[in-house]
Amino acid sequence: MLDSAPTERPGRVRALALLSLAVLLTAACSAPADGAPDGDPTAAPPLPGPEDSNGENGDDGSGEGQDGAANKDGPLGDRVVVIDPGHNGGNAAAPSEINSPVQVGNGEKACDTVGSETADGYSEHEFNWDLSLLVQERLEADGVEVILTREDDESVGPCIDRRAEIGNEANADAVVSIHADGGPESGRGFHVITPGEVSGLTEDIVEPSALLAEDLRREYLEGSDIPYADYLADEGLDERTDLGGLNLSTVPKVFLETGNMRNPEDAELLSDPAWQANAADAIATGLATYLMRD
């Protein structure tokens, strides 16, 4: 388990940066066998080289969240990603605070929740934190400025509306909220939650968020060995209009429910550090694919 920093893997992170470019370049240059039109929304775009990065950085301006130390010479040195590790380790001890209602654009919801856990007691908030740090490490190797919505796994919150604000204030190119579901024990699999259209709020982010979801879904399915959820969603995609983290976002954002912590098969994978490293590779590659679209 990770406490406050990802495990050092000499040579691995830079190798991932090169690998992600190679994978993306192959996707960009390969024509579909069925002759699909160039307008295919899931096709990866041509890739710029490292010399095309302009080095401009975003700033979350919040005093909250954790800024990463990216390699600005990387191929994605002008991009900003906010990673939102769901829940927090101090939530359970602060029920009055996390149960306080906040506005979510079309109603009210609790500030935050405690999250799920495996039968062995591996908590979702800790898993979300562990995996988010690994994804941060990989994105920074490609030059991305990464901002986390929380600084540790011991605090309370932030509330779901504040998590959305952090991505907005950073003018992030993409935001991913990392979670693990607490579904029925008999069900397994992952799904990506996308924002539905909420009048006056999400119209501008529905389409780019759907593209982000497609890129993450494809890479995560291939790299995680976890199938699409078989107890909800449709082939790994679930559109919702009741989540404040999506409704209040002004930048492309999705929730990735990486697996079902209450399912023994999923829980075994989610608890394995080696699996977490592979999952982080897949998430980082999916994000890189999306970031290369522009």
C-alpha positions as a printed Julia matrix, in Angstrom:
294×3 Matrix{Float64}:
   0.0     0.0     0.0
   1.09    3.57   -0.61
   1.16    6.04    2.25
   1.98    9.41    0.75
   4.07    8.82   -2.35
   4.24    6.26   -5.16
   6.9     3.57   -5.12
   9.98    4.46   -7.11
  10.4     2.4   -10.29
  13.7     3.51  -11.9
  13.33    3.59  -15.67
   9.7     2.5   -15.64
   8.05    5.89  -15.8
  10.09    7.27  -18.69
   9.6     3.99  -20.5
   5.86    4.48  -20.07
   6.08    7.89  -21.69
   7.67    6.35  -24.77
   5.27    3.44  -24.7
   2.23    5.68  -24.55
   3.44    7.6   -27.59
   4.07    4.42  -29.51
   0.62    3.06  -28.69
  -1.06    6.33  -29.6
   0.88    6.67  -32.84
  -0.16    3.18  -33.89
  -3.8     4.01  -33.14
  -3.59    7.27  -35.05
  -1.99    5.77  -38.15
  -4.0     2.54  -38.43
  -7.08    2.73  -40.64
 -10.04    0.65  -39.48
 -10.46   -2.59  -41.4
 -14.07   -1.83  -42.25
 -13.24    1.5   -43.84
 -14.98    3.56  -41.16
 -15.23    7.25  -42.0
 -12.59    9.71  -40.81
 -15.17   11.26  -38.47
 -15.13    8.24  -36.13
 -15.29    9.91  -32.67
 -13.22    7.12  -31.08
 -10.31    7.37  -33.49
  -7.1     8.85  -32.08
  -5.8    12.02  -33.78
  -2.32   12.64  -35.22
   0.26   13.15  -32.49
   2.47   16.21  -32.01
   6.08   15.68  -31.04
   7.69   17.01  -27.85
   8.86   20.08  -29.74
   5.24   21.11  -30.27
   4.58   21.65  -26.56
   4.47   25.32  -25.59
   5.21   24.78  -21.9
   2.24   26.79  -20.62
   0.97   25.59  -17.28
  -2.42   25.71  -15.59
  -2.9    26.81  -12.0
  -5.61   25.52   -9.72
  -5.56   28.77   -7.72
  -7.27   26.97   -4.86
  -4.71   26.44   -2.16
  -6.24   22.95   -2.04
  -5.27   19.9    -3.99
  -1.77   18.74   -4.73
   0.22   20.07   -7.69
   2.47   17.59   -9.45
   6.06   18.15  -10.56
   5.81   17.29  -14.24
   8.61   16.84  -16.74
   7.82   19.89  -18.85
   9.99   18.6   -21.69
   7.54   15.75  -22.15
   5.16   15.48  -25.1
   2.19   16.69  -23.02
   3.95   19.56  -21.27
   1.18   22.06  -21.99
  -1.68   19.98  -20.57
  -3.36   20.01  -17.15
  -5.18   17.04  -15.66
  -7.03   16.98  -12.35
  -7.26   13.6   -10.65
  -9.96   13.34   -8.02
  -9.35   10.42   -5.6
 -12.85    9.73   -4.34
 -13.76   10.06   -0.64
 -11.09   10.53    2.09
  -9.73    8.68    5.1
 -11.11   11.1     7.68
 -14.7    11.1     6.4
 -15.95    8.33    8.68
 -14.91   10.28   11.78
 -16.68   13.47   10.67
 -20.3    12.5     9.91
 -21.77   15.94   10.55
 -19.37   17.53    8.1
 -19.62   15.03    5.28
 -23.4    14.7     5.65
 -23.93   18.45    5.28
 -25.95   19.15    2.12
 -24.39   20.98   -0.81
 -25.95   22.18   -4.05
 -25.27   19.96   -7.07
 -26.92   22.13   -9.72
 -30.26   20.36   -9.84
 -30.76   19.55   -6.18
 -28.81   18.76   -3.03
 -26.53   15.93   -1.97
 -24.29   15.18    0.99
 -20.92   16.93    1.03
 -19.17   13.58    0.6
 -19.47    9.92    1.63
 -17.29    7.28    3.27
 -17.02    4.94    0.3
 -16.91    1.18    0.05
 -14.38   -1.48    1.09
 -13.42   -5.07    0.35
 -14.37   -7.98    2.59
 -10.78   -7.89    3.87
 -11.15   -4.26    4.93
  -9.21   -2.5     2.15
 -11.06    0.81    2.0
 -12.1     2.49   -1.18
 -10.67    5.85   -0.07
  -7.23    4.26    0.36
  -7.46    2.42   -2.95
  -8.51    5.61   -4.74
  -5.53    7.43   -3.24
  -3.06    4.64   -4.06
  -4.17    4.41   -7.68
  -4.37    8.18   -8.17
  -0.74    8.59   -7.1
   0.35    5.97   -9.62
  -1.59    7.67  -12.43
  -0.1    11.02  -11.41
   3.41    9.58  -11.62
   2.85    8.31  -15.15
   1.2    11.45  -16.49
   3.94   13.66  -15.07
   6.52   11.57  -16.93
   4.8    12.66  -20.16
   4.87   16.31  -19.08
   1.31   16.7   -17.79
   0.71   19.06  -14.88
  -1.32   16.95  -12.47
  -3.43   18.39   -9.66
  -5.0    16.18   -7.0
  -8.2    17.29   -5.31
  -6.92   16.17   -1.91
  -3.46   16.19   -0.34
  -3.56   13.0     1.72
  -5.72   10.09    2.81
  -6.3    11.23    6.4
  -8.35   14.41    5.98
 -12.06   15.11    5.49
 -13.54   15.87    2.08
 -13.34   18.15    0.21
 -17.04   18.33   -0.57
 -18.17   17.25   -4.01
 -18.86   20.83   -5.12
 -15.33   21.88   -4.12
 -13.85   18.95   -6.02
 -15.58   20.23   -9.15
 -14.34   23.78   -8.48
 -10.72   22.62   -8.35
 -10.95   21.29  -11.9
 -12.75   24.42  -13.08
 -10.25   26.8   -11.51
  -7.38   24.87  -13.05
  -9.09   25.09  -16.47
  -8.15   21.44  -16.71
  -8.0    19.69  -20.06
  -9.51   16.64  -18.37
 -10.69   15.56  -14.93
 -11.01   11.95  -13.79
 -12.61   11.02  -10.5
 -11.22    7.63   -9.46
 -13.5     5.31   -7.5
 -14.27    1.64   -6.87
 -17.9     0.61   -6.64
 -19.74   -1.04   -3.77
 -22.13   -3.07   -5.88
 -23.74   -6.46   -5.29
 -21.34   -9.24   -4.33
 -22.46  -11.3    -7.32
 -21.71   -8.53   -9.84
 -18.33   -7.54  -11.15
 -16.73   -5.19  -13.62
 -15.92   -1.52  -14.24
 -17.83    1.37  -15.72
 -17.24    4.99  -16.66
 -19.81    7.58  -15.61
 -20.36   10.51  -17.96
 -22.36   13.71  -17.47
 -25.82   13.84  -18.97
 -27.27   17.1   -20.19
 -28.45   19.37  -17.38
 -29.89   22.6   -18.72
 -27.72   25.58  -17.97
 -24.87   23.47  -16.6
 -23.42   20.6   -18.6
 -24.27   21.32  -22.24
 -20.68   22.29  -23.11
 -19.01   19.28  -21.5
 -21.29   16.4   -22.5
 -19.6    15.72  -25.83
 -15.92   16.07  -24.81
 -16.61   14.09  -21.64
 -18.06   11.29  -23.75
 -14.87   11.22  -25.82
 -12.79   11.11  -22.64
 -14.92    8.22  -21.41
 -14.45    6.31  -24.67
 -10.66    6.65  -24.51
 -10.49    5.6   -20.86
 -12.93    2.73  -21.35
 -10.99    1.29  -24.28
  -7.58    1.39  -22.6
  -8.85    0.28  -19.2
 -10.7    -2.71  -20.65
  -7.54   -3.84  -22.42
  -5.07   -3.12  -19.64
  -6.92   -3.99  -16.42
  -8.29   -7.51  -17.03
 -11.58   -6.31  -15.54
 -14.63   -6.57  -17.83
 -17.49   -4.16  -18.27
 -19.79   -4.12  -15.27
 -22.47   -6.8   -15.56
 -24.85   -5.3   -12.98
 -25.31   -1.73  -14.27
 -24.35    0.6   -17.14
 -24.29   -0.28  -20.84
 -21.03   -1.78  -22.09
 -19.12    0.1   -19.44
 -20.76    3.51  -19.91
 -23.29    5.12  -17.6
 -24.7     8.62  -18.2
 -25.96   10.41  -15.09
 -27.4    13.8   -14.17
 -27.47   13.45  -10.38
 -23.77   13.77   -9.53
 -22.57   17.18   -8.37
 -19.0    16.42   -9.36
 -20.2    16.22  -12.98
 -23.06   18.73  -12.95
 -20.86   21.51  -11.57
 -17.89   20.87  -13.82
 -17.15   23.3   -16.65
 -14.35   21.12  -18.07
 -14.48   17.58  -19.49
 -14.9    15.14  -16.6
 -15.79   11.52  -15.93
 -15.94    9.12  -13.0
 -14.06    5.85  -13.41
 -15.53    3.08  -11.24
 -12.55    0.74  -11.53
 -14.25   -2.4   -10.24
 -16.6    -3.73   -7.59
 -14.93   -3.94   -4.17
 -17.64   -6.27   -2.87
 -17.04   -8.85   -5.58
 -14.31  -11.33   -4.53
 -12.73  -11.55   -7.99
 -12.58   -7.8    -8.49
 -11.46   -7.21   -4.9
  -8.5    -9.55   -5.31
  -7.3    -7.53   -8.29
  -7.99   -4.11   -6.79
  -5.96   -5.05   -3.7
  -2.9    -6.2    -5.68
  -0.11   -3.58   -6.08
   1.06   -5.22   -9.32
  -2.44   -4.96  -10.75
  -2.66   -1.34   -9.61
   0.51   -0.54  -11.58
  -0.99   -2.05  -14.75
  -4.29   -0.25  -14.18
  -2.46    3.05  -13.74
  -0.67    2.43  -17.05
  -4.02    1.91  -18.76
  -5.63    5.0   -17.22
  -2.64    7.17  -18.1
  -2.67    5.89  -21.68
  -6.39    6.58  -21.99
  -5.89   10.12  -20.72
  -2.91   10.67  -23.03
  -5.01    9.52  -25.98
  -7.7    12.05  -25.1
  -5.2    14.86  -24.51
  -3.67   14.25  -27.95
  -7.01   14.8   -29.67
  -6.58   18.6   -29.83
